[in-house]
Short mmCIF file of the C-alpha atoms (twelve columns), coordinates in Angstrom:
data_MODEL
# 
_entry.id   MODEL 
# 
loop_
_atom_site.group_PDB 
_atom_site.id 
_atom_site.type_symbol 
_atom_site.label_atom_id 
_atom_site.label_alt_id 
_atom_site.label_comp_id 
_atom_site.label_asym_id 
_atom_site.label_seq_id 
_atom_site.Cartn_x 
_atom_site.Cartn_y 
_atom_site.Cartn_z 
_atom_site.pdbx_PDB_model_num 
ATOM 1   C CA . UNK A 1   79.167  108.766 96.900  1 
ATOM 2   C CA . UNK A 2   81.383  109.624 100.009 1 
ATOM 3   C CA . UNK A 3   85.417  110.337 98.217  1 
ATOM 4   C CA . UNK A 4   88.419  112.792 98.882  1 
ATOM 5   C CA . UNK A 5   90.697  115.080 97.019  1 
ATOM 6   C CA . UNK A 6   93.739  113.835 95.970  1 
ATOM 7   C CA . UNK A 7   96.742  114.486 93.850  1 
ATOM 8   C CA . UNK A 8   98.236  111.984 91.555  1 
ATOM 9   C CA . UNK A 9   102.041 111.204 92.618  1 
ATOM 10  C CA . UNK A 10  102.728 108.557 89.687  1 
ATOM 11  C CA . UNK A 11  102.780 104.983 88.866  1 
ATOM 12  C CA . UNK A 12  104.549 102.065 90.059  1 
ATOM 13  C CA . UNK A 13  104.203 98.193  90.249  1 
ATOM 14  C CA . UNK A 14  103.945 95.806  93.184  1 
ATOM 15  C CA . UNK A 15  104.064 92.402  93.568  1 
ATOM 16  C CA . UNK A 16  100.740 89.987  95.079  1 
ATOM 17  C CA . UNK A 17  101.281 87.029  97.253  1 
ATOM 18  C CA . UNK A 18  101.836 85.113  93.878  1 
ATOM 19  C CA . UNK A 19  104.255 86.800  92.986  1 
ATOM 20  C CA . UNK A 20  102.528 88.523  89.971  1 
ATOM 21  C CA . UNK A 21  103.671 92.588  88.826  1 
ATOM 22  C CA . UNK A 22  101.359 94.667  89.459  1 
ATOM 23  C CA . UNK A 23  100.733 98.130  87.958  1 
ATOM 24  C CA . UNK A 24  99.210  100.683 90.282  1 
ATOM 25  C CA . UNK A 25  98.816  104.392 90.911  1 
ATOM 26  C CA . UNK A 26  99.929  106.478 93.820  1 
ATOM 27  C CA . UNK A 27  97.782  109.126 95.232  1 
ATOM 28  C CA . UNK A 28  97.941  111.559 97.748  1 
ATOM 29  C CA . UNK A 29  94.365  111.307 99.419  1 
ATOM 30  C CA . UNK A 30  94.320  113.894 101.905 1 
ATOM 31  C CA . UNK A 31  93.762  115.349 104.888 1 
ATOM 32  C CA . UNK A 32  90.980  117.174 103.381 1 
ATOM 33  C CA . UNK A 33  89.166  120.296 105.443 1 
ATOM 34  C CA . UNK A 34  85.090  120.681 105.619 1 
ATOM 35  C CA . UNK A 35  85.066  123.772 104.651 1 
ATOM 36  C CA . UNK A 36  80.708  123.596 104.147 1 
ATOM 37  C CA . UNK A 37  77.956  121.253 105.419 1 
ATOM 38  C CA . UNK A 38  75.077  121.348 102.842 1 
ATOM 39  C CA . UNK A 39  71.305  120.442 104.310 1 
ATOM 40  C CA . UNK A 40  68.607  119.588 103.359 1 
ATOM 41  C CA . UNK A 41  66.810  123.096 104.695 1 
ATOM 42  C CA . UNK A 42  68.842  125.613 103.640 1 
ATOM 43  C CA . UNK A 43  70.173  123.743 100.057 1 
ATOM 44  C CA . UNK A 44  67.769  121.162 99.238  1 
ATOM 45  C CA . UNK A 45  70.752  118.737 99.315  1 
ATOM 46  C CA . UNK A 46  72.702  116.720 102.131 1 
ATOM 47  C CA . UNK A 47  76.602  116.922 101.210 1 
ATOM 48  C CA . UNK A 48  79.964  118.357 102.419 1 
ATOM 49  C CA . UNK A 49  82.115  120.422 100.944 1 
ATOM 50  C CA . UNK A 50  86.092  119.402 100.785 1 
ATOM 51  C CA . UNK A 51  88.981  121.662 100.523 1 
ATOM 52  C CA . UNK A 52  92.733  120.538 99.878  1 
ATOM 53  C CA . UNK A 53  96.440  121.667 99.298  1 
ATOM 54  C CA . UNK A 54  96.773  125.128 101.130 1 
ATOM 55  C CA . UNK A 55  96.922  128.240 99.009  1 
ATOM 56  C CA . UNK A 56  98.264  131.626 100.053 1 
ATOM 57  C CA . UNK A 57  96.066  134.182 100.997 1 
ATOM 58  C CA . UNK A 58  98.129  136.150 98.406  1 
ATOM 59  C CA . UNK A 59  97.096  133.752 95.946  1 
ATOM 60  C CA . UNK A 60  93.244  133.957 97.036  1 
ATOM 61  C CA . UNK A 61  90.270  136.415 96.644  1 
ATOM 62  C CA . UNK A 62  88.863  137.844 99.855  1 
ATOM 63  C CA . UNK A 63  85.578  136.607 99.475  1 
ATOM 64  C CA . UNK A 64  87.495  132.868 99.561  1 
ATOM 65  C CA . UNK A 65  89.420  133.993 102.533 1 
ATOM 66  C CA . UNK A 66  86.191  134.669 104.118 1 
ATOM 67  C CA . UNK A 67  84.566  131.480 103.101 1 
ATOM 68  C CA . UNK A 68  87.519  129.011 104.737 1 
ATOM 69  C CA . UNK A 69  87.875  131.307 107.495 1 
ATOM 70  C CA . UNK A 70  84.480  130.283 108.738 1 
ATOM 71  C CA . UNK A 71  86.083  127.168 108.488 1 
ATOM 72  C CA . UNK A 72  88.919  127.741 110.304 1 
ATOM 73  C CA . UNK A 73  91.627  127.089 107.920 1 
ATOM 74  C CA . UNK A 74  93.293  128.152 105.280 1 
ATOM 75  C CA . UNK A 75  92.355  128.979 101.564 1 
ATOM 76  C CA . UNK A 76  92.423  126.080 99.618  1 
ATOM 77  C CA . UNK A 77  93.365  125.063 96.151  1 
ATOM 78  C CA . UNK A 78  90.552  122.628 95.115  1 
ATOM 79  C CA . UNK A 79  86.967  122.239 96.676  1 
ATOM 80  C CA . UNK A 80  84.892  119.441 95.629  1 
ATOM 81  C CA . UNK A 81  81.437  118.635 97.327  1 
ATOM 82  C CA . UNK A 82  80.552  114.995 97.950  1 
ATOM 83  C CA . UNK A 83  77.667  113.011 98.936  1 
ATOM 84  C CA . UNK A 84  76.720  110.397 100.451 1 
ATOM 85  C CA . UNK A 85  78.667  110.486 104.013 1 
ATOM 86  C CA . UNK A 86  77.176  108.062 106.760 1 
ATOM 87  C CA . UNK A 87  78.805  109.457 109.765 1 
ATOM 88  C CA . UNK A 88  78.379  113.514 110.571 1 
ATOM 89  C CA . UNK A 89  81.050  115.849 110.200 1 
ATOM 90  C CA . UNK A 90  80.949  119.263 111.425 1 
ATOM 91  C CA . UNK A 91  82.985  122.487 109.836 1 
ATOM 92  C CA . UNK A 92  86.588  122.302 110.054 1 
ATOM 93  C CA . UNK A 93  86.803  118.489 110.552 1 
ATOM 94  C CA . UNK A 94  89.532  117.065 109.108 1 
ATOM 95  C CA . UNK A 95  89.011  113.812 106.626 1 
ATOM 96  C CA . UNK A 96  91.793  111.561 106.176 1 
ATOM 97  C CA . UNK A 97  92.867  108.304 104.181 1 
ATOM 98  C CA . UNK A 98  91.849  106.534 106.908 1 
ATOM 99  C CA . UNK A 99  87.830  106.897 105.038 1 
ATOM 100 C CA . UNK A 100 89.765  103.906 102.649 1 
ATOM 101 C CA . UNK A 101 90.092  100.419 103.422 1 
ATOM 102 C CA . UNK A 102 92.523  98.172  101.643 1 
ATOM 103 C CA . UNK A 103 90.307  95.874  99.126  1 
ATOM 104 C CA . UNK A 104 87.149  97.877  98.624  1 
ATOM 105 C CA . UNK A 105 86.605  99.476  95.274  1 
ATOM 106 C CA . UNK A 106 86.716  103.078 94.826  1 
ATOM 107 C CA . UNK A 107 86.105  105.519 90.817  1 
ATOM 108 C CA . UNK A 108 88.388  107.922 90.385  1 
ATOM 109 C CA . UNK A 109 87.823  111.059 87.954  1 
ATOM 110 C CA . UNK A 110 90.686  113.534 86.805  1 
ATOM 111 C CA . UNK A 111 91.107  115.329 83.792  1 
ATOM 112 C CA . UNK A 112 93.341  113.512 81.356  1 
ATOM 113 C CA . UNK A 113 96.432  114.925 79.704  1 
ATOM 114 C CA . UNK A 114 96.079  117.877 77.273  1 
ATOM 115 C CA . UNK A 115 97.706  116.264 74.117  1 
ATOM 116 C CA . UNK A 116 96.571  119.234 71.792  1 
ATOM 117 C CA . UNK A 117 95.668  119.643 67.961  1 
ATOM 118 C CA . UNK A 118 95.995  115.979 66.631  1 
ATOM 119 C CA . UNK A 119 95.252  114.392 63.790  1 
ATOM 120 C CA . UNK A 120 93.067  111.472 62.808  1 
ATOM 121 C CA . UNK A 121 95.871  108.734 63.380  1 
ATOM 122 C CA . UNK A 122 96.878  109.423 66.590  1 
ATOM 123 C CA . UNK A 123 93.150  110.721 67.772  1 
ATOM 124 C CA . UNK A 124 90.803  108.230 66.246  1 
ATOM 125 C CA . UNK A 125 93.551  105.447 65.856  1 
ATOM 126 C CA . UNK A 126 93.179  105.377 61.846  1 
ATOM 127 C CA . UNK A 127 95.332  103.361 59.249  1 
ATOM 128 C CA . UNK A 128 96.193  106.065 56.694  1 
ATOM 129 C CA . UNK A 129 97.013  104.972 53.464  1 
ATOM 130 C CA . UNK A 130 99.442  102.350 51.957  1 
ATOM 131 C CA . UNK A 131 103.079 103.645 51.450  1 
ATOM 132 C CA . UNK A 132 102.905 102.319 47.387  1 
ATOM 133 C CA . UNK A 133 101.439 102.661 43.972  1 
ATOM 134 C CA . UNK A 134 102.487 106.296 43.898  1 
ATOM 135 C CA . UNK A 135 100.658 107.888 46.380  1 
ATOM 136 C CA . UNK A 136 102.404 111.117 47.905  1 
ATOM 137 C CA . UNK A 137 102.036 113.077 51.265  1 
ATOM 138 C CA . UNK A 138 99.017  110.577 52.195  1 
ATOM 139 C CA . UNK A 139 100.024 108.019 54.410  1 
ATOM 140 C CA . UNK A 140 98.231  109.589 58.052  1 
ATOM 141 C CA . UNK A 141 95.547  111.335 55.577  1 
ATOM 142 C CA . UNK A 142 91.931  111.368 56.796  1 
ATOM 143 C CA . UNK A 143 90.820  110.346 53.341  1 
ATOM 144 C CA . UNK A 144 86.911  111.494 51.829  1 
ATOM 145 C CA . UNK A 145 84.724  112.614 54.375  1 
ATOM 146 C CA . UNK A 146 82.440  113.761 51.774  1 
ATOM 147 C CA . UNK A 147 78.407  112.648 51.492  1 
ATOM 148 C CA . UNK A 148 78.332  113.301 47.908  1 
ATOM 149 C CA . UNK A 149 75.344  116.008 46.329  1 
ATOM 150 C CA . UNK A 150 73.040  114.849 48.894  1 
ATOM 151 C CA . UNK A 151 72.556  116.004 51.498  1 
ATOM 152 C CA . UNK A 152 76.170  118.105 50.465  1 
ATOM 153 C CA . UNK A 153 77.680  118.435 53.871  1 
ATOM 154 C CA . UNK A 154 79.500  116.654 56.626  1 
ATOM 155 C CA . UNK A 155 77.367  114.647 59.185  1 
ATOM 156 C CA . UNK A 156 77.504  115.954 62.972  1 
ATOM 157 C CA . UNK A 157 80.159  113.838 64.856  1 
ATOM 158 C CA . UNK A 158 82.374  112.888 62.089  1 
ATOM 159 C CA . UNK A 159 85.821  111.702 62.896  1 
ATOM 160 C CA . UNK A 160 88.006  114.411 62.289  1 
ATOM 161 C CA . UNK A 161 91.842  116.177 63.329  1 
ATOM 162 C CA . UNK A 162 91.170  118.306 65.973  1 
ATOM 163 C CA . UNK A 163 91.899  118.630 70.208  1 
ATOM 164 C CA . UNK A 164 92.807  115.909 72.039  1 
ATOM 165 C CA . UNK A 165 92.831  115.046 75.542  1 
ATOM 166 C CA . UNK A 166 91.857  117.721 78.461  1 
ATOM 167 C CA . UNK A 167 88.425  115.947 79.251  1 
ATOM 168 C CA . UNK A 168 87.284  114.629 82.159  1 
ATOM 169 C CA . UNK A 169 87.434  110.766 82.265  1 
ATOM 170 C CA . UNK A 170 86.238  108.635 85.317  1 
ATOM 171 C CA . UNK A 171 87.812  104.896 85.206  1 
ATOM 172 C CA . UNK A 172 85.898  102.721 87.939  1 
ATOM 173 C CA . UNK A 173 86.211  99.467  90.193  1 
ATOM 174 C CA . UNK A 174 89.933  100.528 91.054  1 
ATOM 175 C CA . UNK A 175 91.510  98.267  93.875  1 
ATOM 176 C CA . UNK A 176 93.085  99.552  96.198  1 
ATOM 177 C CA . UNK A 177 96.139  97.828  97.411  1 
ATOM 178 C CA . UNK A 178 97.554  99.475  100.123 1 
ATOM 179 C CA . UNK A 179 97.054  102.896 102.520 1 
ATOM 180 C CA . UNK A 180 100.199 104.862 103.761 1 
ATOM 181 C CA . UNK A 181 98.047  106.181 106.552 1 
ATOM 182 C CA . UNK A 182 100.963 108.463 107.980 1 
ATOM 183 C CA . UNK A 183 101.817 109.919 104.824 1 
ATOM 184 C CA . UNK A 184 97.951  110.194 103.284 1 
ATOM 185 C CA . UNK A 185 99.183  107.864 100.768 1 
ATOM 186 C CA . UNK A 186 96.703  105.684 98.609  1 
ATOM 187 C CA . UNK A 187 97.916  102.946 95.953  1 
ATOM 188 C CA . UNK A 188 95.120  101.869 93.433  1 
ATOM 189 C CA . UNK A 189 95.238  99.023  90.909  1 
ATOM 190 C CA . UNK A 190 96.008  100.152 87.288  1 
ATOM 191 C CA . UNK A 191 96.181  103.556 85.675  1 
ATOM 192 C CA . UNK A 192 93.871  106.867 86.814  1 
ATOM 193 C CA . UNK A 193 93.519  110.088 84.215  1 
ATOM 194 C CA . UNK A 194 96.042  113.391 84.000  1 
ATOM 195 C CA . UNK A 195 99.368  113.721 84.754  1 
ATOM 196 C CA . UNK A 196 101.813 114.108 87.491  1 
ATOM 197 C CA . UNK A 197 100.267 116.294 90.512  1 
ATOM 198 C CA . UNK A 198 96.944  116.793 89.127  1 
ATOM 199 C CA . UNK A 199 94.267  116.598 91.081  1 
ATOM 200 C CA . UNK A 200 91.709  113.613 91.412  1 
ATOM 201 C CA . UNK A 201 88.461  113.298 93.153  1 
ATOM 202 C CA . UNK A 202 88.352  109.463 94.740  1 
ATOM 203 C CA . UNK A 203 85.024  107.878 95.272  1 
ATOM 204 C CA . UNK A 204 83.896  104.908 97.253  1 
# 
């Protein structure tokens, strides 16, 4: 699937021609840099390698300085390959927002926000216990997790407190509403994962 690199700006609403509030997401799509053309003779694979937002060369190694210089560009923050191009792009083309079209349906994958150590409430969206009858220091309690003498241990994917958050999540069939063409600007129907300026990979 042909996509870009972009960076997650925040959320907003918009209204339709009905007059209806919309939710949506605004992304930065873009430019992105090819910064490698895979083939199918020297790879195996046919696919092209992205680069976007510029990093020093302070910042880089100089075996990356080496690899976007071939490029002609800069060293880059995020590279993310992609497949599925139709039209041919040599190294050091530049890929815009212009690859989106308002009304298609694109999937965009980020990684969501890092909420930490949690418990089973908040993380698996349990009751906890009743606030009566004497019970103390219970009420956001896992309760038995036990499997009694046999087989005397807990079962492989058990619901339990533990990290939350910092996976990657795709969420698909995202409309988008509108392209800012001359400020790389993409607006997408509902909500996409991580938080403010992280970075997304968009997929038609």
């Amino acid at each position: 699937m042909s996509g870009l690199i972009g960076k997650k700006i925040g959320m907003t609403s918009i209204f339709d021609e009905n007059g209806k509030n919309i939710p949506c997401t605004v992304i930065q799509a873009g430019p992105c840099v090819v910064t490698q053309v895979r083939t199918t003779e020297v790879d195996g694979y046919e696919a092209l390698q992205l680069g976007f937002d510029d990093k020093s060369d302070k910042a880089s190694t100089k075996a990356a300085q080496g690899h976007f210089k071939k490029a002609g560009t800069v060293a880059k923050r995020k590279v993310v390959e992609f497949q599925g191009y139709k039209s041919e792009h040599k190294l050091g083309d530049e890929i815009t927002v212009e690859h989106f079209t308002e009304g298609e349906f694109v999937d965009v994958a980020g990684t969501s926000k890092g909420k930490g150590f949690q418990g089973v409430v908040k993380r698996h969206g349990f009751r906890g216990s009743t606030r009566t009858h004497g019970q103390q220091s219970m009420l956001r309690a896992p309760g038995s997790v036990g499997a009694a003498s046999y087989p005397a241990r807990i079962f492989k994917g058990m619901r339990m407190a533990g990290r939350m958050g910092g996976e990657k999540v795709k969420v698909q069939n995202l409309k988008v509403l509108k392209v800012v063409t001359d400020k790389n600007l993409i607006v997408v129907k509902g909500c996409v994962p991580g938080h403010k300026n992280a970075y997304v990979t968009i997929q038609k």
